[in-house]
Structure formats: C-alpha cells, structure tokens
PDB file of C-alpha atoms in Angstrom:
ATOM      1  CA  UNK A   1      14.457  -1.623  14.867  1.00 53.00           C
ATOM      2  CA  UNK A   2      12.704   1.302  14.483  1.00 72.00           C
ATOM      3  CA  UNK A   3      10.052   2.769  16.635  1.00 90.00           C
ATOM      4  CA  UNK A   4       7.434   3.113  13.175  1.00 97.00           C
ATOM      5  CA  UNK A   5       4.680   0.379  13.264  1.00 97.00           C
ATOM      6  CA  UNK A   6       5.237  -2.398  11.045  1.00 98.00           C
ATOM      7  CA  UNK A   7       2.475  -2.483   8.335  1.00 98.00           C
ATOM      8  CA  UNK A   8       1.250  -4.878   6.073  1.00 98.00           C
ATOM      9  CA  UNK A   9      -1.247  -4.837   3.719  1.00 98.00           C
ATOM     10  CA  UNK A  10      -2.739  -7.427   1.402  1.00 98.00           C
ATOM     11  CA  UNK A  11      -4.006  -6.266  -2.041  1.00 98.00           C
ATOM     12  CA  UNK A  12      -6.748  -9.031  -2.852  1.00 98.00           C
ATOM     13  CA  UNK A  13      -7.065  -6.948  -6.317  1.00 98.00           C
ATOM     14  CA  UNK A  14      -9.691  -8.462  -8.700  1.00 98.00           C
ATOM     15  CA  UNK A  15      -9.942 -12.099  -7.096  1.00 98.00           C
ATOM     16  CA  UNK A  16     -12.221 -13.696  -4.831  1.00 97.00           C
ATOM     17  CA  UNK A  17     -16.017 -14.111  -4.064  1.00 98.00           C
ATOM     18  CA  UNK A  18     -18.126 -14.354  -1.145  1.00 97.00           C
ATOM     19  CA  UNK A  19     -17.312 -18.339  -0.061  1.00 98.00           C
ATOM     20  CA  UNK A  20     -13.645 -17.542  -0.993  1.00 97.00           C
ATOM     21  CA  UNK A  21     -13.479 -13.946   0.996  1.00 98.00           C
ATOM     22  CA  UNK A  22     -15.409 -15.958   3.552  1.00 98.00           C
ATOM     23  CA  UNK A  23     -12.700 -18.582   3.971  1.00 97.00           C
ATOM     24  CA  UNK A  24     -10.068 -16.062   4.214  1.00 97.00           C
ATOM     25  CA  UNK A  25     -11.824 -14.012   6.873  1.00 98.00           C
ATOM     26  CA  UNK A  26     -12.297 -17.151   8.837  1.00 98.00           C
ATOM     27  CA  UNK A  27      -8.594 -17.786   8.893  1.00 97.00           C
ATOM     28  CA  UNK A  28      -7.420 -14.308   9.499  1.00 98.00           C
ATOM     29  CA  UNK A  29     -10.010 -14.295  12.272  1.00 98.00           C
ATOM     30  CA  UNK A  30      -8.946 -17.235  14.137  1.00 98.00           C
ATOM     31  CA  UNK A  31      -5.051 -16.797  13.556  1.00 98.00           C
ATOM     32  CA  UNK A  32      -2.585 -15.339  15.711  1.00 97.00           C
ATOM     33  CA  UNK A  33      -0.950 -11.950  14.511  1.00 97.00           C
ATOM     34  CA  UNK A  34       1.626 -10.217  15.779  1.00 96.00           C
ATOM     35  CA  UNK A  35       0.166  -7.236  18.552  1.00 95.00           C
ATOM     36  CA  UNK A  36       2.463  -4.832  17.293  1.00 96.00           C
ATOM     37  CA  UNK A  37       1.737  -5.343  13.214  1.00 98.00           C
ATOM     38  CA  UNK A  38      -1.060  -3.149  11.880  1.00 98.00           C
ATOM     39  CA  UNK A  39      -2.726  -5.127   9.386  1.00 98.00           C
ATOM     40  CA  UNK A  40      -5.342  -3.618   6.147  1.00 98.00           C
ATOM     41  CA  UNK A  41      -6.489  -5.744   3.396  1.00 98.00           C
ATOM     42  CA  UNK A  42      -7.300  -3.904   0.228  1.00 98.00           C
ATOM     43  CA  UNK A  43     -11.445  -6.057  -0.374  1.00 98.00           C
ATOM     44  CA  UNK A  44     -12.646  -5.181  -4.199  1.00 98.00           C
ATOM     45  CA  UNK A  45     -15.496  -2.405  -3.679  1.00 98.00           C
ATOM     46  CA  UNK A  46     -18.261  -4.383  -4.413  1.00 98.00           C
ATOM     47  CA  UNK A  47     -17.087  -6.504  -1.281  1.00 98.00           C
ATOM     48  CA  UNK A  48     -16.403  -3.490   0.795  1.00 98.00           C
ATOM     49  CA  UNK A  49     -19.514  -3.723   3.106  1.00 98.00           C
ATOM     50  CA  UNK A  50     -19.146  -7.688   3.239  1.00 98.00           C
ATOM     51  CA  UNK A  51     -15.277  -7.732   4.343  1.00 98.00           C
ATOM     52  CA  UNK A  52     -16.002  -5.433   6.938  1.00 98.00           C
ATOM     53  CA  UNK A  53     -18.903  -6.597   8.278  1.00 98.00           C
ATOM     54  CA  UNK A  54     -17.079 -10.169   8.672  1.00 98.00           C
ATOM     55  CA  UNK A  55     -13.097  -9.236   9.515  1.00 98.00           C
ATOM     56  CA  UNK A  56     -11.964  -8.814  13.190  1.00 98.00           C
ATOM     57  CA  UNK A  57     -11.733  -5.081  13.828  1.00 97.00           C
ATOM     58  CA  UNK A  58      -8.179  -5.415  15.134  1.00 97.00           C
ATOM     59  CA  UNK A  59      -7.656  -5.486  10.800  1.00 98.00           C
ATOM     60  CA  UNK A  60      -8.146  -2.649   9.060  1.00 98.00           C
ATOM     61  CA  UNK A  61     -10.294  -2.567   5.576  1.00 98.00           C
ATOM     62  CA  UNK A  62      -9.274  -0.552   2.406  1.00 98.00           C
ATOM     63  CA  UNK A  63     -10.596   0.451  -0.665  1.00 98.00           C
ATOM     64  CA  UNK A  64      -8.946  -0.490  -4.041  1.00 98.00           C
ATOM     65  CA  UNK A  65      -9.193   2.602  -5.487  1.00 98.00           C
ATOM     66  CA  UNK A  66     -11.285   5.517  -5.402  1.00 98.00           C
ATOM     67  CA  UNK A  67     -12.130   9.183  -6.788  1.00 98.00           C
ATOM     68  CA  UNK A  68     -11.379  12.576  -6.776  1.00 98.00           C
ATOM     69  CA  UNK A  69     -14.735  13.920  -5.342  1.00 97.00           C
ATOM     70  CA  UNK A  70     -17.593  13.794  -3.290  1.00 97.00           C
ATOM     71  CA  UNK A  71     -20.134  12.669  -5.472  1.00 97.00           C
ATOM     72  CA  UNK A  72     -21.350  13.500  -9.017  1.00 98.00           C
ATOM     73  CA  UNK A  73     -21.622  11.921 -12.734  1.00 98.00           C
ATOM     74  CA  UNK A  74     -18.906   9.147 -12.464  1.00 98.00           C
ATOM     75  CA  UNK A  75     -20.315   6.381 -13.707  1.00 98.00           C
ATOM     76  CA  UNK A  76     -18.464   3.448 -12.106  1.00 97.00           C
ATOM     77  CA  UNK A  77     -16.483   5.455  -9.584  1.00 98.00           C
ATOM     78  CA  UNK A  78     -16.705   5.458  -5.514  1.00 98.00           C
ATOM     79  CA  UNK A  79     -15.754   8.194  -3.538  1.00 98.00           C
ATOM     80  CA  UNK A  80     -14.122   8.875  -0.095  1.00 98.00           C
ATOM     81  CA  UNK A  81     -17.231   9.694   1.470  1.00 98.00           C
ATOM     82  CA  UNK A  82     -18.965   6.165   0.155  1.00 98.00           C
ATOM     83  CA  UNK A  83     -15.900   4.099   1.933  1.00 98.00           C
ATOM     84  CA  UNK A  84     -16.124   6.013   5.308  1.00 98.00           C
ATOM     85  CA  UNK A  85     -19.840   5.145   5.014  1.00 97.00           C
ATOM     86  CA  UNK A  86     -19.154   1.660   4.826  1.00 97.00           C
ATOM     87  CA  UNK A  87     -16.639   1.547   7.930  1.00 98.00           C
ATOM     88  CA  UNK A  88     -13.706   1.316   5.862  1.00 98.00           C
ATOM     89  CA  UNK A  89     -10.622   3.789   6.899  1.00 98.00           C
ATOM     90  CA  UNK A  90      -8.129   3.209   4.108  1.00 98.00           C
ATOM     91  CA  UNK A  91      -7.713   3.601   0.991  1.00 98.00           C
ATOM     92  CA  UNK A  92      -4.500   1.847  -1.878  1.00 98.00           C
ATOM     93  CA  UNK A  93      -3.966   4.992  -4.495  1.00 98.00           C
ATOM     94  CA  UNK A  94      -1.737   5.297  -7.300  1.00 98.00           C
ATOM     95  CA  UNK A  95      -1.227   1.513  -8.051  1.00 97.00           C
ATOM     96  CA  UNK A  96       1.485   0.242 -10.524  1.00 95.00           C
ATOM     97  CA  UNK A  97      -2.258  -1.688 -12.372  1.00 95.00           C
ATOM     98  CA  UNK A  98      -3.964   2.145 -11.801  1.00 97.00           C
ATOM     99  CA  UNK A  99      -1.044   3.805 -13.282  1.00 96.00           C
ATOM    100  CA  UNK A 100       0.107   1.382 -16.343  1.00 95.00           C
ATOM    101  CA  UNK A 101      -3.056  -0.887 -16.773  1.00 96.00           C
ATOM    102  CA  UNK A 102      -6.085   2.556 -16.705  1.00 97.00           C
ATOM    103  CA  UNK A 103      -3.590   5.283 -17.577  1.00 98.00           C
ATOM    104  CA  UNK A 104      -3.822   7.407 -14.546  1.00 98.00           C
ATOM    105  CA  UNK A 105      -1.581  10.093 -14.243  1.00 97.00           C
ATOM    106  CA  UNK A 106       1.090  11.432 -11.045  1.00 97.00           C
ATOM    107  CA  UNK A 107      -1.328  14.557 -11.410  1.00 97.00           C
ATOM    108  CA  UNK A 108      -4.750  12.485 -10.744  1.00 98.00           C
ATOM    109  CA  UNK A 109      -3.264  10.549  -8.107  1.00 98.00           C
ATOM    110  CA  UNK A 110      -2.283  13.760  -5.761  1.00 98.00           C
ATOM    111  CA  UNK A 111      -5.211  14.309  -6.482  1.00 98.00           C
ATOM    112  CA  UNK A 112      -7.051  11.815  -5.274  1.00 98.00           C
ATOM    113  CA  UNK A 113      -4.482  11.952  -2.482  1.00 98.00           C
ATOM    114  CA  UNK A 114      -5.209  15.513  -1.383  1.00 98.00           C
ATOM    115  CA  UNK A 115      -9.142  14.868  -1.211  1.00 98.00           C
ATOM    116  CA  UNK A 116      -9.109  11.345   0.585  1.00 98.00           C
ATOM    117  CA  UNK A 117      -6.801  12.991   3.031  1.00 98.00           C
ATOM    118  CA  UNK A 118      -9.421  15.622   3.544  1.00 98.00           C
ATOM    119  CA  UNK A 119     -12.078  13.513   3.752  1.00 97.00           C
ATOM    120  CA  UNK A 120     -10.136  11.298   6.658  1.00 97.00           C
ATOM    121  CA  UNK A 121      -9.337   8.098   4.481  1.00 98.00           C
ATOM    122  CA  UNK A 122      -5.792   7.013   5.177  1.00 98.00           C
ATOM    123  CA  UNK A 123      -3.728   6.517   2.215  1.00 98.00           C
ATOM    124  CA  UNK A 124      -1.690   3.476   0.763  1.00 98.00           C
ATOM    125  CA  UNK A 125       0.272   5.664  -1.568  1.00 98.00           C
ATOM    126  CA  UNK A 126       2.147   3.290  -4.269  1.00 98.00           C
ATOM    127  CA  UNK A 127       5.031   4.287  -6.302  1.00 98.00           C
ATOM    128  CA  UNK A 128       7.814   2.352  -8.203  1.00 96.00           C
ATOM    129  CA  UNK A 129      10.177   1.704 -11.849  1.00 95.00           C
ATOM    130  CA  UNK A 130       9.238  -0.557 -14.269  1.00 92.00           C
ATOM    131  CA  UNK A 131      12.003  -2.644 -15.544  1.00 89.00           C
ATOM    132  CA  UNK A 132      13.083  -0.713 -18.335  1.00 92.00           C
ATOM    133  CA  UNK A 133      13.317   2.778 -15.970  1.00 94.00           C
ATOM    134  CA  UNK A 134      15.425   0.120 -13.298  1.00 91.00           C
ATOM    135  CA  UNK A 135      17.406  -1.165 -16.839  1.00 90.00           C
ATOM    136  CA  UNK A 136      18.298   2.860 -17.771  1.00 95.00           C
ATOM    137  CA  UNK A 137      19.129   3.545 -14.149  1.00 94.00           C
ATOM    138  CA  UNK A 138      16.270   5.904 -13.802  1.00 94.00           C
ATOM    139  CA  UNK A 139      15.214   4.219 -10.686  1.00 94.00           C
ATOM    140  CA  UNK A 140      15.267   7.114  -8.339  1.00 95.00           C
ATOM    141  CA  UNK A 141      14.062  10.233 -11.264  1.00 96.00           C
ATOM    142  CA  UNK A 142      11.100   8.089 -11.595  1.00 96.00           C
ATOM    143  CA  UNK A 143      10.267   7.364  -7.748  1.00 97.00           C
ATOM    144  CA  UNK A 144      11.436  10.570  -6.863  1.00 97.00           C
ATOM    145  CA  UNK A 145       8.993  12.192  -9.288  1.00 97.00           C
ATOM    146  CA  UNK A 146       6.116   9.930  -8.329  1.00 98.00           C
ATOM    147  CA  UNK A 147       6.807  10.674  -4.264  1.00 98.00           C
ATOM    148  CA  UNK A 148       7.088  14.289  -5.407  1.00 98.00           C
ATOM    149  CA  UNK A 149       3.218  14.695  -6.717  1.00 98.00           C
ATOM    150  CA  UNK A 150       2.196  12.952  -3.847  1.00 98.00           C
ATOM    151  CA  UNK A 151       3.608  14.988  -1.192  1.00 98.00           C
ATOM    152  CA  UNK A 152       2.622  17.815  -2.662  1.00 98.00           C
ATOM    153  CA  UNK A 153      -0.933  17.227  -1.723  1.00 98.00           C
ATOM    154  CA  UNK A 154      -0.265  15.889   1.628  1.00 98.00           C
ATOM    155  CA  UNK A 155      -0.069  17.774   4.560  1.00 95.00           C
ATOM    156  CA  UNK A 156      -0.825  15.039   7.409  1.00 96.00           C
ATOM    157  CA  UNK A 157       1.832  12.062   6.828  1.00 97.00           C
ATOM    158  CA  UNK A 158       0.366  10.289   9.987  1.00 97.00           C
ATOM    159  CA  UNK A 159      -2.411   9.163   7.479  1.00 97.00           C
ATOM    160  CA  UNK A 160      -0.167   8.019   4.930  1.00 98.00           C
ATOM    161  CA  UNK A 161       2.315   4.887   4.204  1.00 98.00           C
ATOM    162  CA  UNK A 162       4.399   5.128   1.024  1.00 98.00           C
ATOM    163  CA  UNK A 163       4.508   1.739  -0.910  1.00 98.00           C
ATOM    164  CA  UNK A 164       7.440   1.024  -3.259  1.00 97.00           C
ATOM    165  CA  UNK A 165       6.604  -1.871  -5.356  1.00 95.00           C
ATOM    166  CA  UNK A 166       8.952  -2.268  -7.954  1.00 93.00           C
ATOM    167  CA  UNK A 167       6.622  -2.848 -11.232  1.00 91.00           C
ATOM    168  CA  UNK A 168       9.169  -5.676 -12.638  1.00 87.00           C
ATOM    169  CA  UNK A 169       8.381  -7.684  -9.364  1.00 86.00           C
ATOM    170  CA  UNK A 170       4.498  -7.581  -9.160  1.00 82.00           C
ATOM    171  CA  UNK A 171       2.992 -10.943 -10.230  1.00 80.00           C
ATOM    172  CA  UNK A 172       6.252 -12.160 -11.939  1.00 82.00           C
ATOM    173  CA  UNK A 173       7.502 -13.779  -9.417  1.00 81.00           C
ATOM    174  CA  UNK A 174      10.786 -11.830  -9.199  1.00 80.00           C
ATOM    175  CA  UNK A 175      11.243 -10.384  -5.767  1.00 80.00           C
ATOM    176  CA  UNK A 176      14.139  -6.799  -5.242  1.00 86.00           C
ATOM    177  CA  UNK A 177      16.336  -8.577  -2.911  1.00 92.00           C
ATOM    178  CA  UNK A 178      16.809  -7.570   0.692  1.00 93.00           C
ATOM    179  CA  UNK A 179      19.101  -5.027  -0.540  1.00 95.00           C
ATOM    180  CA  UNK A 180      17.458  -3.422  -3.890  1.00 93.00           C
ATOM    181  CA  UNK A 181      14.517  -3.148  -1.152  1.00 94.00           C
ATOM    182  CA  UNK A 182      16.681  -1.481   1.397  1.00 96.00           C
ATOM    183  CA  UNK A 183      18.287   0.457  -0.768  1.00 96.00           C
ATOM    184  CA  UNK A 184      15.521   1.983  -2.533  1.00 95.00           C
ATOM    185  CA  UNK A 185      13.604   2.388   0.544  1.00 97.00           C
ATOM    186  CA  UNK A 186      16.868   4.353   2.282  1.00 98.00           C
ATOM    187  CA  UNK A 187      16.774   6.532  -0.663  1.00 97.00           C
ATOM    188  CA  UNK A 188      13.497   7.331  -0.369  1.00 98.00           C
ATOM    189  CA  UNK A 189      13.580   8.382   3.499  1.00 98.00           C
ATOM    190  CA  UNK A 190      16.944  10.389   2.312  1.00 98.00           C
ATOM    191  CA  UNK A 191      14.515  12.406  -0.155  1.00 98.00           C
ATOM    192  CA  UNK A 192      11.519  12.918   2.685  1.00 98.00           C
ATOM    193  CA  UNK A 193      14.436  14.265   4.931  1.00 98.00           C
ATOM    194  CA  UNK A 194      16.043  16.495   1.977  1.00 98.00           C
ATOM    195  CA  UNK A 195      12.728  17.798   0.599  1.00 98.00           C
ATOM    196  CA  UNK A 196      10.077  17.752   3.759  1.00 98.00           C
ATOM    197  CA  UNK A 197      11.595  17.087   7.601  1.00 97.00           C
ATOM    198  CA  UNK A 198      13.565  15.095  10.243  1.00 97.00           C
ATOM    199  CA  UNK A 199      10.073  14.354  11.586  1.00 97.00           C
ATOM    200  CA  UNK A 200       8.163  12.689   8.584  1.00 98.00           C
ATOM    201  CA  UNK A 201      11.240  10.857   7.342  1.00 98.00           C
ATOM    202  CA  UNK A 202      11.429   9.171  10.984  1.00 97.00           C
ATOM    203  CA  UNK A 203       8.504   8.440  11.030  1.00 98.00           C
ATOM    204  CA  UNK A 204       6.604   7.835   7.584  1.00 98.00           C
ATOM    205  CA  UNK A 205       6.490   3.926   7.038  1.00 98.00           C
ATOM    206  CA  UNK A 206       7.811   3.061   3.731  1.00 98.00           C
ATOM    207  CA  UNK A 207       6.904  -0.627   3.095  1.00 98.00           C
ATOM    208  CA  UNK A 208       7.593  -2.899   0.027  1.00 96.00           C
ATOM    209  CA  UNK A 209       5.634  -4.683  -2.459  1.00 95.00           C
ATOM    210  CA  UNK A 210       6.369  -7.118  -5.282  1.00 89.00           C
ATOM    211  CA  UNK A 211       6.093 -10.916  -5.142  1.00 89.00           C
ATOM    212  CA  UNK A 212       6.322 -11.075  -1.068  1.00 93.00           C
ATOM    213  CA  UNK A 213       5.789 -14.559  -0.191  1.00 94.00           C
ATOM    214  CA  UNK A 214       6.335 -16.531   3.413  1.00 95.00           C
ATOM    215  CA  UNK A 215       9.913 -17.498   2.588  1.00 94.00           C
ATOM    216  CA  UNK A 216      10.771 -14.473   1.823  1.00 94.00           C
ATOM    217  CA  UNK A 217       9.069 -12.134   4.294  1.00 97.00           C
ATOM    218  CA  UNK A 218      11.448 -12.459   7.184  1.00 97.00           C
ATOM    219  CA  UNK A 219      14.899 -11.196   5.388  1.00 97.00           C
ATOM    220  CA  UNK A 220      12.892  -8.359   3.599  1.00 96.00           C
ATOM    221  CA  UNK A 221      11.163  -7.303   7.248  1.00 97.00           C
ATOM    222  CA  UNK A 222      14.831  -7.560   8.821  1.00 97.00           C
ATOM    223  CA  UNK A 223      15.985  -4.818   6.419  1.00 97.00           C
ATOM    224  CA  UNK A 224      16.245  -1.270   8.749  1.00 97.00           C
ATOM    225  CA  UNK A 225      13.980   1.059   5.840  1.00 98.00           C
ATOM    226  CA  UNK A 226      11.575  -1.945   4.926  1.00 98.00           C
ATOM    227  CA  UNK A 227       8.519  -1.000   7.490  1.00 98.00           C
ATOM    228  CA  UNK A 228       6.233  -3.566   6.150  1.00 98.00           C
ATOM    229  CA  UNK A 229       4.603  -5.195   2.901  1.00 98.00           C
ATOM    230  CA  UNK A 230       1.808  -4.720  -0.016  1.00 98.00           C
ATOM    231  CA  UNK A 231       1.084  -8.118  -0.389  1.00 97.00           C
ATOM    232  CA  UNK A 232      -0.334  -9.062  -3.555  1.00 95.00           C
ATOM    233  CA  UNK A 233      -1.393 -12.758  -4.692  1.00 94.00           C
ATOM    234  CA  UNK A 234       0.107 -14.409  -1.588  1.00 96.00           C
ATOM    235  CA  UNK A 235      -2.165 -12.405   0.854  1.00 97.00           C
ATOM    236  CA  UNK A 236      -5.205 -14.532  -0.820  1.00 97.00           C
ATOM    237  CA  UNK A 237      -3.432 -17.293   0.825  1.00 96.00           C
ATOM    238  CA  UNK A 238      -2.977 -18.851   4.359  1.00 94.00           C
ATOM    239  CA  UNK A 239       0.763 -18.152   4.109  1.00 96.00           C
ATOM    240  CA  UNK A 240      -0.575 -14.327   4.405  1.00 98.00           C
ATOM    241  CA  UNK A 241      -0.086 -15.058   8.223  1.00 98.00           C
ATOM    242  CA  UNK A 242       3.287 -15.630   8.339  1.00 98.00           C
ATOM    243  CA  UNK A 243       3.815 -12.281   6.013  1.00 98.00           C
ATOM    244  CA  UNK A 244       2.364 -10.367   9.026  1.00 98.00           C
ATOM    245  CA  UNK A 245       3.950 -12.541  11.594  1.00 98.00           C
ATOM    246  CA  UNK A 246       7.547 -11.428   9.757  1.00 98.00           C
ATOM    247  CA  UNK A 247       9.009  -9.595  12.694  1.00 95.00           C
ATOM    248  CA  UNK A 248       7.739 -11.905  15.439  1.00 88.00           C
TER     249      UNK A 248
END
C-alpha cells in the first residue's frame, strides 16, 4: 500500500442531539482504532464546542461547512476563525448537499478553500457526478472541473484531502464498486500529476464517499487510489468502527 495515511471521516450531517452525540462519543472513545488511521468526524456547528469537548483527541473534529471571511454581516454563517476558536482543525467544503441542495457554486467553494487554508483549517474538499453527468459519460469534465477550482486556491496540499463521492451513491444506498472507485480515484491522481506535480499526486489522499457501510469498507480500502472514506449515515452508527478499522 501506499505510504499516504489512511483517512476517514464521518459526516454526521443534520442528525443527532446531545444524548445521541453522547452515545456515539462514548463508543468511539472506548473502541479500538487502527494507530495508523486518522480519523475526523464532521459534528453540526451548533455541536462544535460539545463534540470536542467530549471526543478523544486522538479524533479529529470538523466543521460542516463554513464561510468565506473573517467575520461580518452573515447572518447564519461561521467562519474559519470561529472553528479554530472552538478547537476544531478541519473543515468538509464543497459538499454534493452544499453544491445541489444551497446552490453553491465551484467559484464560492475555492473560495472558501483559499481562506480556510489561510486561516489554518484543513480542508475536506468534496467533488463528484451526479447520475445523469456518470449516464452522459461526463464523469471526468465534471470532476476534473470541480478539482480544477479547487486547486486553484490551494497552495499547501498537506492540509487538504480530496473526497470523491459520487452524488448517485450518497444516501441511496448504491455504492461505485471497488473498481468505479478505483478508477475514478486513479484518474484523479493522473490529473494532480498532469496539471500540479509528482509530489502532491503521491501524496494527496483521495478518499471515497457514497453509501460506505461495514461490509463494504474492506474491498473499497483494498483498492491502491482509495486512501480512505466520507462516511455518511453509517458513521452515526457503531459499525463506524469497523469503517476505520478497514485496513487492519
């Protein structure tokens, strides 16, 4: 395997309260995860502060979503500077839900890539097709396009993991096989060699999301390109531990 860090991140998205969060944290806590698996789960903003507070440093904390400044007349917005103050180091940006569900442009997400970079957030940057782009075999224009506003306002990959999460597989309960995943995610390292280096194609982790579950973890992790997971729904659930237990 390669020598990048396997990642994996759990999206809790708009679910949970403080008993439920509470329960989680308790079981994340007290399981046993793999030493050499950097773990981050994505805690709703209101829940920020709490998650933190409670979670086992050895996992990471990131924000949802955030905006494109320090501070100012945003009513309803967070900024970098509000997540560092709460402990939290990473941030998910550019979201299939942020893109599709709120309208948010490529252009607003580099964005709001270049200034959490700047402000020392790391970066869950999310791209992927919906089914119609994979159904025109547009696949690659339209990941291509997405990776290409986001590099463009990124000049320290060491903060950053690319997420490809195929839109068609979030919440449906359709997985990309093993090889879509691969094959996708080989493409995608072809185009950071072709279009940036040798150095941040070897070493940017490009990990997948889209209906990751426990039974399927281990095939997807075994895949050479696959670096790691975005886990969605399952990552509210115990079986979260064997997602992040998928190369032991």
């Amino acid at each position: 395997m390669s020598s990048r860090k396997f990642f994996v991140g759990g999206n809790w998205k708009m679910n949970g309260d403080k008993e439920s969060l509470g329960e989680l944290i308790m079981t994340l806590n007290t399981a046993s995860l793999n030493d050499e698996t950097e773990v981050v789960c994505g805690a709703p903003s209101i829940y920020l502060d709490y998650v933190r507070s409670k979670l086992d440093q050895r996992i990471g904390v990131a924000a949802q979503n955030c905006y494109k400044v320090p501070k100012g007349a945003f009513t309803g917005e967070i900024s970098p500077a509000m997540i560092k103050d709460c402990g939290i180091e990473w941030v998910i940006l550019g979201h299939s839900e942020r893109r599709h569900v709120f309208g948010e442009s490529d252009e607003l997400i580099g964005q709001k890539v270049a200034h959490c970079l700047e402000s020392d957030l790391g970066v869950i940057a999310c791209i992927g097709e919906k089914l119609e782009e994979r159904e025109a075999g547009t696949t690659e224009d339209v990941v291509f396009e997405q990776t290409k506003v986001i590099a463009d306002n990124v000049r320290d990959w060491t903060r950053v993991v690319l997420a490809y999460e195929p839109v068609w597989a979030i919440g449906t309960g359709k997985t990309a096989t093993p090889d879509q995943a691969q094959e996708v995610h080989e493409k995608l390292r072809g185009w950071l060699r072709e279009n940036l280096s040798d150095a941040v194609a070897d070493s940017v982790r490009i990990i997948y999301g889209g209906s990751v579950t426990g039974g399927n973890c281990k095939e997807l992790a075994a895949q050479p390109d696959v670096d790691g997971f975005l886990v969605g729904g399952a990552s509210l659930k115990p079986e979260f531990v064997e997602i992040i237990n998928a190369r032991s």
